Short mmCIF file of C-alpha atoms and ligand atoms in Angstrom, two decimals:
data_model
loop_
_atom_site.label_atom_id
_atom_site.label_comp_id
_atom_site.label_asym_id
_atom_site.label_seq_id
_atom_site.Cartn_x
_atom_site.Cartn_y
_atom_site.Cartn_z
CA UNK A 22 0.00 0.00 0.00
CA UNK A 23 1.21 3.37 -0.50
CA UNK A 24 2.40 5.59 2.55
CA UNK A 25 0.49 8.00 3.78
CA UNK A 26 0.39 10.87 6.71
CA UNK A 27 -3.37 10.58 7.48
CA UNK A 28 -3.76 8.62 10.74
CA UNK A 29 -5.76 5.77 10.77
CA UNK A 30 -8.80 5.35 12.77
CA UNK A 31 -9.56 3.24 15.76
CA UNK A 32 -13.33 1.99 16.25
CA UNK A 33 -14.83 -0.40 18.41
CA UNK A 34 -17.83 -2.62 18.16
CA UNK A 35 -20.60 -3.44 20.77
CA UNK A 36 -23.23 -5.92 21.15
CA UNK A 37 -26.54 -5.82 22.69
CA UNK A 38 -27.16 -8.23 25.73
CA UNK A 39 -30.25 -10.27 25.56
CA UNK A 40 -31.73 -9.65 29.19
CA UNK A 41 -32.09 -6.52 31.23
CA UNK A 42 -29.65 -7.24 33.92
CA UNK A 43 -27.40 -8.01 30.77
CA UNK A 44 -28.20 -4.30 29.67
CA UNK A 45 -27.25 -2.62 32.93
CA UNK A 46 -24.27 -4.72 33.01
CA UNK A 47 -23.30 -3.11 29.71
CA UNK A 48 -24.02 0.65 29.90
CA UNK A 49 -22.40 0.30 33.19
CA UNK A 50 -19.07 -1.27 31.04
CA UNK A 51 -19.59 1.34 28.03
CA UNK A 52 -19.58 3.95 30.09
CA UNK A 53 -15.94 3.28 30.92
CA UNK A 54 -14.99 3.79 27.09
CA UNK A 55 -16.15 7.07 28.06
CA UNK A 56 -13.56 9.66 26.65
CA UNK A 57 -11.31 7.48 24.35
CA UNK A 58 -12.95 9.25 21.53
CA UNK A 59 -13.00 6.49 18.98
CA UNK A 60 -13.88 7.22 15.61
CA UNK A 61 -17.31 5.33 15.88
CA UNK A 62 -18.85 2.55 18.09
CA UNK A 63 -20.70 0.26 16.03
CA UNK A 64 -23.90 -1.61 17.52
CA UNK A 65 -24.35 -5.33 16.15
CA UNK A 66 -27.73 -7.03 15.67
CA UNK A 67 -28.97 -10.38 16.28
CA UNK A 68 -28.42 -13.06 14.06
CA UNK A 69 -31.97 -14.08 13.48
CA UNK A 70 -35.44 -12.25 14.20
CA UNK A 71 -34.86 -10.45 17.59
CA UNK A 72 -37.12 -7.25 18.70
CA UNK A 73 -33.89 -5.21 16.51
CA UNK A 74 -35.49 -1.82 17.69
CA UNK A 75 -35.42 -2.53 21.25
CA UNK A 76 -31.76 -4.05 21.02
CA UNK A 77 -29.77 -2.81 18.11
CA UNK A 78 -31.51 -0.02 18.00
CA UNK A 79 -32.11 1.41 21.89
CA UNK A 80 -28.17 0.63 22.39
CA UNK A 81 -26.98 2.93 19.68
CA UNK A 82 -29.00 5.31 21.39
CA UNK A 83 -27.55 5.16 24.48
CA UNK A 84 -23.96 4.98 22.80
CA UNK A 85 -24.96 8.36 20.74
CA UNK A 86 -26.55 10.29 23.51
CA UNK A 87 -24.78 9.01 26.62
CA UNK A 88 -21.31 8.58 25.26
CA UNK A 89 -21.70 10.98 23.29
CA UNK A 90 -20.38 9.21 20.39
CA UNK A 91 -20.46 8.52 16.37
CA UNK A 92 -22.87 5.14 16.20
CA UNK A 93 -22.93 3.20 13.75
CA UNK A 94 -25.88 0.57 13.55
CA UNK A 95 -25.49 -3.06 12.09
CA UNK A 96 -28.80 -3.68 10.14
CA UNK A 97 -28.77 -7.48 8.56
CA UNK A 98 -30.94 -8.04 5.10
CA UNK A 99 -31.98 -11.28 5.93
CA UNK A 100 -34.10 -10.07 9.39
CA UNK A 101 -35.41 -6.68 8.56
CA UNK A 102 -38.49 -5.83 5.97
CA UNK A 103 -38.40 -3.11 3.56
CA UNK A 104 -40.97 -1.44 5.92
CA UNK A 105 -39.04 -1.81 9.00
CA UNK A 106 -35.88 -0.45 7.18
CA UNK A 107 -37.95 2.38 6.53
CA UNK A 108 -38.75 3.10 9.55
CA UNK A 109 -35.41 2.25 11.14
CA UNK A 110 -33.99 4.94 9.28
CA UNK A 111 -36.16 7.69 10.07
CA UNK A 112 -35.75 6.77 13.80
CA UNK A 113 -31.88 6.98 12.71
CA UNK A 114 -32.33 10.49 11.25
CA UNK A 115 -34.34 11.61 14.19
CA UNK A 116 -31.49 10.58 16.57
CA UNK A 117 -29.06 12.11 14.68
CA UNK A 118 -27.04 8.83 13.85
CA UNK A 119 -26.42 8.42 9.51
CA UNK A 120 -23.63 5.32 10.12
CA UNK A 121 -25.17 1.73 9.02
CA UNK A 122 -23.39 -1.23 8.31
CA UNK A 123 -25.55 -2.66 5.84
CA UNK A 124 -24.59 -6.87 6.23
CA UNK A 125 -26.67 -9.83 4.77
CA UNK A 126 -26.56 -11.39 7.68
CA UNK A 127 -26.30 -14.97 8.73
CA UNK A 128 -28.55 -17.85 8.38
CA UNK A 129 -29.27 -19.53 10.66
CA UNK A 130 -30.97 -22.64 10.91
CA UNK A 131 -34.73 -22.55 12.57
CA UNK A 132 -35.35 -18.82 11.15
CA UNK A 133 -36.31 -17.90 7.68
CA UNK A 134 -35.05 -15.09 6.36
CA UNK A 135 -37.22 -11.76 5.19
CA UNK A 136 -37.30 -11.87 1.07
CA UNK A 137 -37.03 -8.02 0.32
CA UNK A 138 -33.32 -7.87 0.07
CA UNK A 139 -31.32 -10.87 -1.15
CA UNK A 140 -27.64 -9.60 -0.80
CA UNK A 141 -26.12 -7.01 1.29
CA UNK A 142 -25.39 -4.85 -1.86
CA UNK A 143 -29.74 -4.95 -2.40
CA UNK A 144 -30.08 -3.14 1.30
CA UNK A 145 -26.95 -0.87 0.58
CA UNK A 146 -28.86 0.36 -2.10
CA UNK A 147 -32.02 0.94 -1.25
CA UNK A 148 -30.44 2.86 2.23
CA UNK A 149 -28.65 5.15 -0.36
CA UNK A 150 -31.34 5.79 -2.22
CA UNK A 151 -33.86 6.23 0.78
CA UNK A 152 -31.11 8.23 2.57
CA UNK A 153 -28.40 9.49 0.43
CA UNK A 154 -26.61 11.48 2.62
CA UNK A 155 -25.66 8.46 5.15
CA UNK A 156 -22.63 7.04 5.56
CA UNK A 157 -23.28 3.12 4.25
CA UNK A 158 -20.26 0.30 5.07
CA UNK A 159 -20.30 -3.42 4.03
CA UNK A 160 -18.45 -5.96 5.40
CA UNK A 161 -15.83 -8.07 3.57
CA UNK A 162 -13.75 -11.30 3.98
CA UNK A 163 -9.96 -11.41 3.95
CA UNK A 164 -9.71 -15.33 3.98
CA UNK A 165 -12.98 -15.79 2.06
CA UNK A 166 -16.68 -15.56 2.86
CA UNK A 167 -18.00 -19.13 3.51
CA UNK A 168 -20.36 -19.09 1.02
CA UNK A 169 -18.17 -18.12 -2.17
CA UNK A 170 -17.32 -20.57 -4.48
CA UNK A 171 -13.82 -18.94 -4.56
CA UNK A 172 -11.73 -15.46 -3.80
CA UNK A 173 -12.64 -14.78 -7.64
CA UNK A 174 -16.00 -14.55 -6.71
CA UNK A 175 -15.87 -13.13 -3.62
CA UNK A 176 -14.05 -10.15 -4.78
CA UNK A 177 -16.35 -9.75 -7.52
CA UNK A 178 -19.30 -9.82 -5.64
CA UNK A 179 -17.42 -7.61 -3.45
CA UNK A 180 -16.79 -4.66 -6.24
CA UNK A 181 -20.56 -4.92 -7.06
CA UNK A 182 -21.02 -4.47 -3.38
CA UNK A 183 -19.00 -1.34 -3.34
CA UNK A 184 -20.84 0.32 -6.74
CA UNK A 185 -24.02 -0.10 -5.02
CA UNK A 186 -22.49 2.39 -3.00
CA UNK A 187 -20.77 1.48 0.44
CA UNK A 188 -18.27 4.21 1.36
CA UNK A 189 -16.11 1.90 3.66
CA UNK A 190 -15.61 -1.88 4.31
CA UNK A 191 -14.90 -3.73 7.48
CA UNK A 192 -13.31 -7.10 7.69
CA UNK A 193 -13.70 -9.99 9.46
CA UNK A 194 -11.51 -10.86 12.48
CA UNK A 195 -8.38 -11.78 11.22
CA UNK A 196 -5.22 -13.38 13.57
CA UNK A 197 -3.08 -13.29 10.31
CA UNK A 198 -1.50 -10.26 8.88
CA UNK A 199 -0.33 -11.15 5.61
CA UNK A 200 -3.85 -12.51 4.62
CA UNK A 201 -5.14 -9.05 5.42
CA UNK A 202 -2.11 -7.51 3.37
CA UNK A 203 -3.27 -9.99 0.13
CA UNK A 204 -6.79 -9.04 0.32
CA UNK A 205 -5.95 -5.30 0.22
CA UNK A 206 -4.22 -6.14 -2.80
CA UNK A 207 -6.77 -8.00 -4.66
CA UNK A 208 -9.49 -5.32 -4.02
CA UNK A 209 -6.52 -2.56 -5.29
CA UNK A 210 -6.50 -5.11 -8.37
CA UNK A 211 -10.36 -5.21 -8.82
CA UNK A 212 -10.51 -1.30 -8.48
CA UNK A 213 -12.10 -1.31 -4.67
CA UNK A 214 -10.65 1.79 -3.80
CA UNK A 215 -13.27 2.18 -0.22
CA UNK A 216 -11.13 2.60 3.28
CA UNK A 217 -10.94 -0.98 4.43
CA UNK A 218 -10.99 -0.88 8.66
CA UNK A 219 -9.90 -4.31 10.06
CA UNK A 220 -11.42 -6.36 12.38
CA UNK A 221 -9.53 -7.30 15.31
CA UNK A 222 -10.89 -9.83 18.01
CA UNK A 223 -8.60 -9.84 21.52
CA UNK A 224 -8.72 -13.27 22.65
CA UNK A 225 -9.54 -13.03 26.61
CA UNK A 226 -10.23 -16.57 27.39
CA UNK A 227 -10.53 -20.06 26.13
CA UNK A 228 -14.22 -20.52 25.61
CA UNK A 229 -14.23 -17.53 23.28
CA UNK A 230 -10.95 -18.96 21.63
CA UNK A 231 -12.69 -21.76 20.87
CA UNK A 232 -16.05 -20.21 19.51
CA UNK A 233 -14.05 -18.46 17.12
CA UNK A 234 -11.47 -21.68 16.46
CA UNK A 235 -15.06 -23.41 15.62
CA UNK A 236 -17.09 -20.89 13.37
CA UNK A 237 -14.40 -18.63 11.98
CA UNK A 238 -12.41 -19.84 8.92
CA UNK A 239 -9.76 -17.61 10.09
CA UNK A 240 -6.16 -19.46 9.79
CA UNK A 241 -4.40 -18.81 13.19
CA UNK A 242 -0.99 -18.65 12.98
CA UNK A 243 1.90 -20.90 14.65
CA UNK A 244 2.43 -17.98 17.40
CA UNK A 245 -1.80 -17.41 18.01
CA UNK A 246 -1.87 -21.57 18.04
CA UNK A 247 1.03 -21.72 21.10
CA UNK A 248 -0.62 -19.24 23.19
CA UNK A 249 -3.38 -20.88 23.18
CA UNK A 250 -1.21 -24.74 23.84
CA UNK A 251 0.58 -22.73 26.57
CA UNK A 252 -1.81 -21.28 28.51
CA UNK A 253 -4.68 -23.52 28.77
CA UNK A 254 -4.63 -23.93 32.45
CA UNK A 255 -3.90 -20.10 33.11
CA UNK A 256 -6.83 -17.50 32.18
CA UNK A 257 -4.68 -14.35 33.69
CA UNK A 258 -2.00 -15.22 31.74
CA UNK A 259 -4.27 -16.24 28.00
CA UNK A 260 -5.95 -12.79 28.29
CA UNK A 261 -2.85 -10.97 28.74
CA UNK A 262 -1.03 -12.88 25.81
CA UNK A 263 -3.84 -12.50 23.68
CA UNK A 264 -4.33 -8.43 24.39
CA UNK A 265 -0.36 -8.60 23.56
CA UNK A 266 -0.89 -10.46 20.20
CA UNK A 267 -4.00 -8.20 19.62
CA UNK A 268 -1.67 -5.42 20.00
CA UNK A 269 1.17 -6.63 18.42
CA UNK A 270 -1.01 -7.11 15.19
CA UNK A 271 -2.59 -3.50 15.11
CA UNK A 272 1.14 -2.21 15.72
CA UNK A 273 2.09 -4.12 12.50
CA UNK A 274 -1.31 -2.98 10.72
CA UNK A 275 -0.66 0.61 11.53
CA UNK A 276 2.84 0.75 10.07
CA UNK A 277 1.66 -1.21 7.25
CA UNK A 278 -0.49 1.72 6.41
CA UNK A 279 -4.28 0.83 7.55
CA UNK A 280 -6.89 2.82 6.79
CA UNK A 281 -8.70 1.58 10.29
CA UNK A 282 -8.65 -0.49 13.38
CA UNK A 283 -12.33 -1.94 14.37
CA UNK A 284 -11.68 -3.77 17.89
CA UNK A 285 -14.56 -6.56 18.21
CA UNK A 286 -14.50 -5.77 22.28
CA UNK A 287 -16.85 -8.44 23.32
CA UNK A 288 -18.21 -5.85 25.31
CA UNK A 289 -14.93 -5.99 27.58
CA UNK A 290 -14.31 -2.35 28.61
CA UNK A 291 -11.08 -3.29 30.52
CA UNK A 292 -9.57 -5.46 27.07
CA UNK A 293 -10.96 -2.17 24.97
CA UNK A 294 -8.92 0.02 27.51
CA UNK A 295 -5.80 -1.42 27.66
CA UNK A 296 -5.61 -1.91 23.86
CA UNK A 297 -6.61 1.90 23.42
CA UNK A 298 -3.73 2.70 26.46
CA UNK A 299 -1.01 0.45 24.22
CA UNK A 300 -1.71 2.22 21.08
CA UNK A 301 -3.48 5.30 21.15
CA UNK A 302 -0.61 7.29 19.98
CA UNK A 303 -0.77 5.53 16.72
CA UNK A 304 -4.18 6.95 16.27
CA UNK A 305 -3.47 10.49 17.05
CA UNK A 306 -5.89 9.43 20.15
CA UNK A 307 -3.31 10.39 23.00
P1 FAD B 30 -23.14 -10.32 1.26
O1 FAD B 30 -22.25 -9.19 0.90
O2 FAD B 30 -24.53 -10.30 0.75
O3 FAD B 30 -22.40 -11.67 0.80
C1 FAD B 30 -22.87 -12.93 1.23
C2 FAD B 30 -22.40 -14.00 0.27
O4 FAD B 30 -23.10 -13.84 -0.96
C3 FAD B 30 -20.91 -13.90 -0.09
O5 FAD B 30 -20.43 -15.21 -0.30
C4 FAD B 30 -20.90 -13.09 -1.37
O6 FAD B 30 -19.75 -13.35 -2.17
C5 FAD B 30 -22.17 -13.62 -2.02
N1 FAD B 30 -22.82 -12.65 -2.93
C6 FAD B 30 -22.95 -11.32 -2.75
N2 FAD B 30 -23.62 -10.77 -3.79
C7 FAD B 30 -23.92 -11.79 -4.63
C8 FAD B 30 -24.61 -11.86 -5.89
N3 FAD B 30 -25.12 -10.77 -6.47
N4 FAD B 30 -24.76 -13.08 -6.47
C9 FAD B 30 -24.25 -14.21 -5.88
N5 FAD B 30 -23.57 -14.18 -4.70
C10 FAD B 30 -23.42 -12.99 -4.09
N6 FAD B 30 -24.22 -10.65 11.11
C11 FAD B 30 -25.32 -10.32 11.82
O7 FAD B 30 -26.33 -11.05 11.74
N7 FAD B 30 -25.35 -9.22 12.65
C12 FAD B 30 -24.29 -8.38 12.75
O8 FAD B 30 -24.35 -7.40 13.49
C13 FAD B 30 -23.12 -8.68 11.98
N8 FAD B 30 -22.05 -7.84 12.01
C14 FAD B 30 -20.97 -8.12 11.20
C15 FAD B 30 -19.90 -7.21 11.18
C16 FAD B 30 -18.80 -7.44 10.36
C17 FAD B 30 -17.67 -6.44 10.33
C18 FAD B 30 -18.74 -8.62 9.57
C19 FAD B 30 -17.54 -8.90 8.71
C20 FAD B 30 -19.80 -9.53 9.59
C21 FAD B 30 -20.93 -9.29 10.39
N9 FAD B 30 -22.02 -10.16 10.41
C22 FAD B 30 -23.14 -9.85 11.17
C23 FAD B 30 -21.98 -11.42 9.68
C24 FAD B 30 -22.58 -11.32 8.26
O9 FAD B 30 -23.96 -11.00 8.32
C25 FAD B 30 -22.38 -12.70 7.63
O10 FAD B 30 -21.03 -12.97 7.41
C26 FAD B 30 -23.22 -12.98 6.38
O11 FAD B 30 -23.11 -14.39 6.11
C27 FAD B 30 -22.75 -12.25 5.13
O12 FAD B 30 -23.02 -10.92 5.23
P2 FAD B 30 -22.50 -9.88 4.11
O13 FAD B 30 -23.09 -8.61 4.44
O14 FAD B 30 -21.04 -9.99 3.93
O15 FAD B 30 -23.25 -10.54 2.82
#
């Protein structure tokens, strides 16, 4: 990638809890990313056909008017009616938040999916055309989206995905550099020329190690695979190995030239903090 002087940006993502106590739990946590002025905090939405207005949606508020900071809102095709994106977006408007990440979303087994939008790209379009003044990303796929035949395809679908007007992309987590380094070269190949913000996921503890180890076709490298081995028996010492390979990955990104970090912080203010105290400077966030 070329070198550039403009700083990158540092986001973070949030997701909604699925029970009250859950919820107090979390402003209670957000709160502490109070002040660390990231560059957005995005909201995800359940993976199937929750109430998305009094999760997604109610959380972003609270992020926006409580923390006072850019939202973004995850809105998946699959789970949301033409009608409800409608109205979604006025409530947006009305709260002063114009950031969606417009996603398919996944699958899943025991719910079927809404029929007015097929692909990601459909919703992206029909948000700019409803709304064109906000700010629309898309997700993307370093190592491959599951579904794609191949990378040919993926990046194809990927372009069309970006001409139906997303201004920035997001990737999945990623615990390998150089396959984020090779996808940014493939969409500078197919004429993607968005701000690509990577995803990185801390690992804080085994269970969630394995989650990801399980649904993720992320390759880990040698190094993620040994802390992993090593520290089995010893949760103090797996979180703070993985915040240090989480960090160590974000110091490579930056000097590689990224156009953005976005930390997937499990809603984990203490992980979010210490990764923000270990490399703010590289943000311009000190
Ligand atoms: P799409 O861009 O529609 O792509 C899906 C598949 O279809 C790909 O294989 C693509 O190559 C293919 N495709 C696209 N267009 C075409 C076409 N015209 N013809 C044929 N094939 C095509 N899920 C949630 O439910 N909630 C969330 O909050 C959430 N947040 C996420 C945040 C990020 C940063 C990322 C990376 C993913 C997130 N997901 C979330 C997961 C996402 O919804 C799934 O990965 C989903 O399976 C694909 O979503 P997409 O938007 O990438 O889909």
């Amino acid at each position: 990638m070329t070198e550039t002087n403009k700083l990158p940006t540092l986001s973070f993502e949030v997701f909604p809890p699925n029970s009250q106590v859950g919820t107090a739990n979390l402003t209670a946590t957000l709160d502490q990313l109070e002040g660390l002025n990231p560059s957005f905090i995005s909201v995800t939405a359940s993976n199937h056909k929750l109430d998305y207005e009094k999760t997604t949606i109610d959380l972003a508020k609270y992020v926006h008017d409580k923390l006072h900071c850019p939202t973004m809102v995850h809105m998946p095709a699959a789970y949301v009616t033409k009608k409800e994106v409608d109205d979604v977006l006025n409530k947006l408007e009305d709260m002063h938040i114009n950031q969606v990440l417009a996603l398919r979303g996944d699958i899943v087994e025991g719910y079927t999916p809404e029929t007015d939008f097929k692909y990601a790209s459909d919703l992206i379009t029909y948000i700019k055309q409803q709304k064109p003044y906000f700010e629309v990303s898309g997700a993307c796929y370093p190592e491959v989206h599951p579904d794609s035949k191949n990378r040919i395809d993926d990046i194809r679908h990927l372009k069309d995905k970006v001409d139906s007007g997303c201004d920035q992309l997001i990737t999945q987590l990623f615990y390998d550099n150089e396959a984020f380094y090779r996808f940014q070269e493939e969409c500078a190949i197919a004429n993607i020329n968005v701000p690509i913000l990577a995803g990185i996921m801390p690992i804080v503890n085994r269970k969630q190690a394995l989650h990801v180890i399980e649904n993720c076709s992320a390759r880990l490298p040698k190094k993620f695979i040994s802390i992993l081995d090593k520290y089995k028996d010893n949760p103090v010492s797996l979180k703070e190995a993985g915040i240090a390979y989480a960090v160590d990955q974000i110091v490579d990104l930056v000097t590689n030239n990224v156009e953005g970090v976005h930390l997937y912080t499990m809603n984990k203010s203490d992980t979010a903090k210490h990764i923000f105290s270990n490399t703010a400077s590289l943000f311009g966030l000190e």
